[in-house]
Amino acid sequence: MMKKIGLTGWILIAMAAGIVPGILFHYNASAKSIDNFSSNISIVTDVFLRLIKMIIAPLIFSTLVVGIAKLGDVKTVGRVGGKTLLWFISASLLSLTLGLIVMNISQLGENLHLPLPDPSAATGVEPSALSFKNFIAHVFPRSVIESMANNEILQIVVFSVFFGIATAAIGEKGKIVIRALDAVAHVILKMTEYVMKLAPLAAFAAISAILAIKGPEILITYGKFILIFYLSILGLWLLLITISSFFIGKRVIELIGKIKDVTLLAFSTASSEAAFPKLIVELENFGCQDKIVSFVLPLGYSFNLDGSMMYMTFASLFIAQAYGIHMPLQQQISMLLVLMLTSKGIAGVPRASLVVIAGTLSMFNIPQQGLLLLLGIDQVLDMARSATNVVGNSIATAVVSKMENALAATK
């Protein structure tokens, strides 16, 4: 029965079931009881995400090193890396630009007419350091152990690239390491199968917790913003699918069907990291060669967070409009380029993009306190952008595979 329903079905059932206790607690329990319920039931989601994070670092390291070694020489790594980064940059610019266009047309925040707040008021979100020096320094790990402990994906990627190239360069001795890491990757993917059995429970808990605290009113109060953002996300999906169809043809529809389970998982848990281990398997089943998947996908989780990119322009311009701050087109383009740079390497976890937005707002003299306007619905918005990150990286992997003539028929 479970196999007939599938992971997607169970997650949808769990999400629908989670609505009932969430709403019942919201309307019938005291504030203290609601907090206790939300805190206790969120343990399930927290445990699930912790188990996923436990897997991420060793999986990225083992698969990326093996992928680079299988690619062969540095020249091949450079060629594939160049194509990958070109696609990432293009997709990021598309996401940011679409968000900028939609916000300029809709002017979602202009009717709020909020007074400028006290600069000393707290936002609850610490801004990210935006200096070029800090960004570059953060890319390179001081210790790979520290990077793995903190799940710093970009730093793990940098170390893995160096390690993979060096392993391939030493020839026969390196093959021993590659075989060992290949075995490690398969062990971790087997662990992933066990962890994924908790996915429906995590989805149930996540939906129940947010509705118990905020109630269904959150969808009504911020309905216009949520609706336009979700429609914009849908538009971004259609654009990415259309563009990728020029490379992989009608198989892009097959790809979306393959990744529907992991996309829904990312949506329900508001974490694209939750989908990463299973996504590797699905892309290989779609026909992408393991060496391309192992190379492109980890890079994508640092450089190609399309949903998060769109949200950054949405949030930044919404807050500026809410406070009546006029931003000429030139300044908006400058903000777009700043977000393009500073967003690289942000973790694919809930609220990571808020840190970058906080820093960007201060850079353009927009009150960071405006983030409080969106914190209430951030979970709902994060669900859409996390799912989009998964779709964007899946499409990128398939396109690069096709460019490298490494896209086989469905397994």
PDB file of N, CA, C and O in Angstrom, residues 30-58:
ATOM      1  N   SER A  30      -4.978  27.960  24.975  1.00  0.00           N
ATOM      2  CA  SER A  30      -4.376  29.186  25.480  1.00  0.00           C
ATOM      3  C   SER A  30      -3.042  29.438  24.777  1.00  0.00           C
ATOM      4  O   SER A  30      -2.489  28.538  24.125  1.00  0.00           O
ATOM      5  N   ALA A  31      -2.536  30.657  24.916  1.00  0.00           N
ATOM      6  CA  ALA A  31      -1.272  31.013  24.269  1.00  0.00           C
ATOM      7  C   ALA A  31      -0.143  30.099  24.745  1.00  0.00           C
ATOM      8  O   ALA A  31       0.707  29.673  23.951  1.00  0.00           O
ATOM      9  N   LYS A  32      -0.144  29.799  26.050  1.00  0.00           N
ATOM     10  CA  LYS A  32       0.901  28.932  26.599  1.00  0.00           C
ATOM     11  C   LYS A  32       0.796  27.525  26.023  1.00  0.00           C
ATOM     12  O   LYS A  32       1.805  26.898  25.663  1.00  0.00           O
ATOM     13  N   SER A  33      -0.445  27.008  25.908  1.00  0.00           N
ATOM     14  CA  SER A  33      -0.649  25.666  25.361  1.00  0.00           C
ATOM     15  C   SER A  33      -0.225  25.603  23.897  1.00  0.00           C
ATOM     16  O   SER A  33       0.355  24.610  23.443  1.00  0.00           O
ATOM     17  N   ILE A  34      -0.513  26.680  23.169  1.00  0.00           N
ATOM     18  CA  ILE A  34      -0.128  26.729  21.752  1.00  0.00           C
ATOM     19  C   ILE A  34       1.392  26.696  21.622  1.00  0.00           C
ATOM     20  O   ILE A  34       1.943  25.972  20.788  1.00  0.00           O
ATOM     21  N   ASP A  35       2.053  27.487  22.452  1.00  0.00           N
ATOM     22  CA  ASP A  35       3.526  27.505  22.414  1.00  0.00           C
ATOM     23  C   ASP A  35       4.099  26.127  22.742  1.00  0.00           C
ATOM     24  O   ASP A  35       5.047  25.670  22.105  1.00  0.00           O
ATOM     25  N   ASN A  36       3.518  25.494  23.769  1.00  0.00           N
ATOM     26  CA  ASN A  36       3.989  24.160  24.155  1.00  0.00           C
ATOM     27  C   ASN A  36       3.761  23.146  23.033  1.00  0.00           C
ATOM     28  O   ASN A  36       4.633  22.330  22.727  1.00  0.00           O
ATOM     29  N   PHE A  37       2.561  23.205  22.439  1.00  0.00           N
ATOM     30  CA  PHE A  37       2.241  22.281  21.341  1.00  0.00           C
ATOM     31  C   PHE A  37       3.197  22.481  20.168  1.00  0.00           C
ATOM     32  O   PHE A  37       3.764  21.517  19.642  1.00  0.00           O
ATOM     33  N   SER A  38       3.370  23.744  19.784  1.00  0.00           N
ATOM     34  CA  SER A  38       4.242  24.045  18.649  1.00  0.00           C
ATOM     35  C   SER A  38       5.676  23.616  18.919  1.00  0.00           C
ATOM     36  O   SER A  38       6.343  23.030  18.056  1.00  0.00           O
ATOM     37  N   SER A  39       6.142  23.895  20.135  1.00  0.00           N
ATOM     38  CA  SER A  39       7.516  23.544  20.506  1.00  0.00           C
ATOM     39  C   SER A  39       7.709  22.030  20.514  1.00  0.00           C
ATOM     40  O   SER A  39       8.711  21.520  20.001  1.00  0.00           O
ATOM     41  N   ASN A  40       6.738  21.313  21.069  1.00  0.00           N
ATOM     42  CA  ASN A  40       6.879  19.861  21.196  1.00  0.00           C
ATOM     43  C   ASN A  40       6.774  19.146  19.855  1.00  0.00           C
ATOM     44  O   ASN A  40       7.545  18.244  19.556  1.00  0.00           O
ATOM     45  N   ILE A  41       5.798  19.563  19.044  1.00  0.00           N
ATOM     46  CA  ILE A  41       5.611  18.868  17.774  1.00  0.00           C
ATOM     47  C   ILE A  41       6.725  19.213  16.783  1.00  0.00           C
ATOM     48  O   ILE A  41       7.046  18.423  15.889  1.00  0.00           O
ATOM     49  N   SER A  42       7.338  20.387  16.963  1.00  0.00           N
ATOM     50  CA  SER A  42       8.440  20.785  16.083  1.00  0.00           C
ATOM     51  C   SER A  42       9.677  19.916  16.301  1.00  0.00           C
ATOM     52  O   SER A  42      10.589  19.935  15.472  1.00  0.00           O
ATOM     53  N   ILE A  43       9.700  19.183  17.410  1.00  0.00           N
ATOM     54  CA  ILE A  43      10.831  18.286  17.669  1.00  0.00           C
ATOM     55  C   ILE A  43      10.987  17.286  16.525  1.00  0.00           C
ATOM     56  O   ILE A  43      12.104  16.957  16.103  1.00  0.00           O
ATOM     57  N   VAL A  44       9.864  16.830  15.987  1.00  0.00           N
ATOM     58  CA  VAL A  44       9.904  15.849  14.892  1.00  0.00           C
ATOM     59  C   VAL A  44      10.601  16.445  13.671  1.00  0.00           C
ATOM     60  O   VAL A  44      11.491  15.830  13.070  1.00  0.00           O
ATOM     61  N   THR A  45      10.194  17.667  13.307  1.00  0.00           N
ATOM     62  CA  THR A  45      10.820  18.343  12.165  1.00  0.00           C
ATOM     63  C   THR A  45      12.290  18.612  12.437  1.00  0.00           C
ATOM     64  O   THR A  45      13.139  18.435  11.556  1.00  0.00           O
ATOM     65  N   ASP A  46      12.587  19.051  13.654  1.00  0.00           N
ATOM     66  CA  ASP A  46      13.982  19.361  14.006  1.00  0.00           C
ATOM     67  C   ASP A  46      14.858  18.106  13.919  1.00  0.00           C
ATOM     68  O   ASP A  46      15.981  18.158  13.414  1.00  0.00           O
ATOM     69  N   VAL A  47      14.336  16.981  14.414  1.00  0.00           N
ATOM     70  CA  VAL A  47      15.099  15.731  14.360  1.00  0.00           C
ATOM     71  C   VAL A  47      15.337  15.321  12.910  1.00  0.00           C
ATOM     72  O   VAL A  47      16.450  14.931  12.528  1.00  0.00           O
ATOM     73  N   PHE A  48      14.296  15.435  12.084  1.00  0.00           N
ATOM     74  CA  PHE A  48      14.429  15.072  10.672  1.00  0.00           C
ATOM     75  C   PHE A  48      15.493  15.934   9.985  1.00  0.00           C
ATOM     76  O   PHE A  48      16.369  15.418   9.281  1.00  0.00           O
ATOM     77  N   LEU A  49      15.426  17.249  10.193  1.00  0.00           N
ATOM     78  CA  LEU A  49      16.399  18.142   9.557  1.00  0.00           C
ATOM     79  C   LEU A  49      17.805  17.916  10.101  1.00  0.00           C
ATOM     80  O   LEU A  49      18.791  18.033   9.373  1.00  0.00           O
ATOM     81  N   ARG A  50      17.918  17.583  11.384  1.00  0.00           N
ATOM     82  CA  ARG A  50      19.234  17.273  11.948  1.00  0.00           C
ATOM     83  C   ARG A  50      19.813  16.005  11.317  1.00  0.00           C
ATOM     84  O   ARG A  50      21.010  15.936  11.024  1.00  0.00           O
ATOM     85  N   LEU A  51      18.962  15.016  11.094  1.00  0.00           N
ATOM     86  CA  LEU A  51      19.428  13.791  10.450  1.00  0.00           C
ATOM     87  C   LEU A  51      19.897  14.058   9.025  1.00  0.00           C
ATOM     88  O   LEU A  51      20.896  13.502   8.559  1.00  0.00           O
ATOM     89  N   ILE A  52      19.170  14.939   8.338  1.00  0.00           N
ATOM     90  CA  ILE A  52      19.564  15.314   6.980  1.00  0.00           C
ATOM     91  C   ILE A  52      20.904  16.053   7.013  1.00  0.00           C
ATOM     92  O   ILE A  52      21.824  15.772   6.224  1.00  0.00           O
ATOM     93  N   LYS A  53      21.032  17.005   7.946  1.00  0.00           N
ATOM     94  CA  LYS A  53      22.284  17.769   8.043  1.00  0.00           C
ATOM     95  C   LYS A  53      23.458  16.867   8.424  1.00  0.00           C
ATOM     96  O   LYS A  53      24.598  17.117   8.021  1.00  0.00           O
ATOM     97  N   MET A  54      23.169  15.819   9.190  1.00  0.00           N
ATOM     98  CA  MET A  54      24.191  14.854   9.555  1.00  0.00           C
ATOM     99  C   MET A  54      24.788  14.190   8.313  1.00  0.00           C
ATOM    100  O   MET A  54      25.974  13.851   8.265  1.00  0.00           O
ATOM    101  N   ILE A  55      23.967  14.043   7.291  1.00  0.00           N
ATOM    102  CA  ILE A  55      24.370  13.359   6.065  1.00  0.00           C
ATOM    103  C   ILE A  55      25.056  14.288   5.069  1.00  0.00           C
ATOM    104  O   ILE A  55      25.937  13.874   4.319  1.00  0.00           O
ATOM    105  N   ILE A  56      24.674  15.568   5.067  1.00  0.00           N
ATOM    106  CA  ILE A  56      25.062  16.500   3.998  1.00  0.00           C
ATOM    107  C   ILE A  56      26.568  16.583   3.790  1.00  0.00           C
ATOM    108  O   ILE A  56      27.072  16.382   2.674  1.00  0.00           O
ATOM    109  N   ALA A  57      27.333  16.890   4.846  1.00  0.00           N
ATOM    110  CA  ALA A  57      28.775  17.134   4.699  1.00  0.00           C
ATOM    111  C   ALA A  57      29.520  15.921   4.143  1.00  0.00           C
ATOM    112  O   ALA A  57      30.238  16.042   3.137  1.00  0.00           O
ATOM    113  N   PRO A  58      29.383  14.727   4.756  1.00  0.00           N
ATOM    114  CA  PRO A  58      30.096  13.584   4.188  1.00  0.00           C
ATOM    115  C   PRO A  58      29.620  13.211   2.792  1.00  0.00           C
ATOM    116  O   PRO A  58      30.406  12.735   1.966  1.00  0.00           O
TER     117      PRO A  58
END
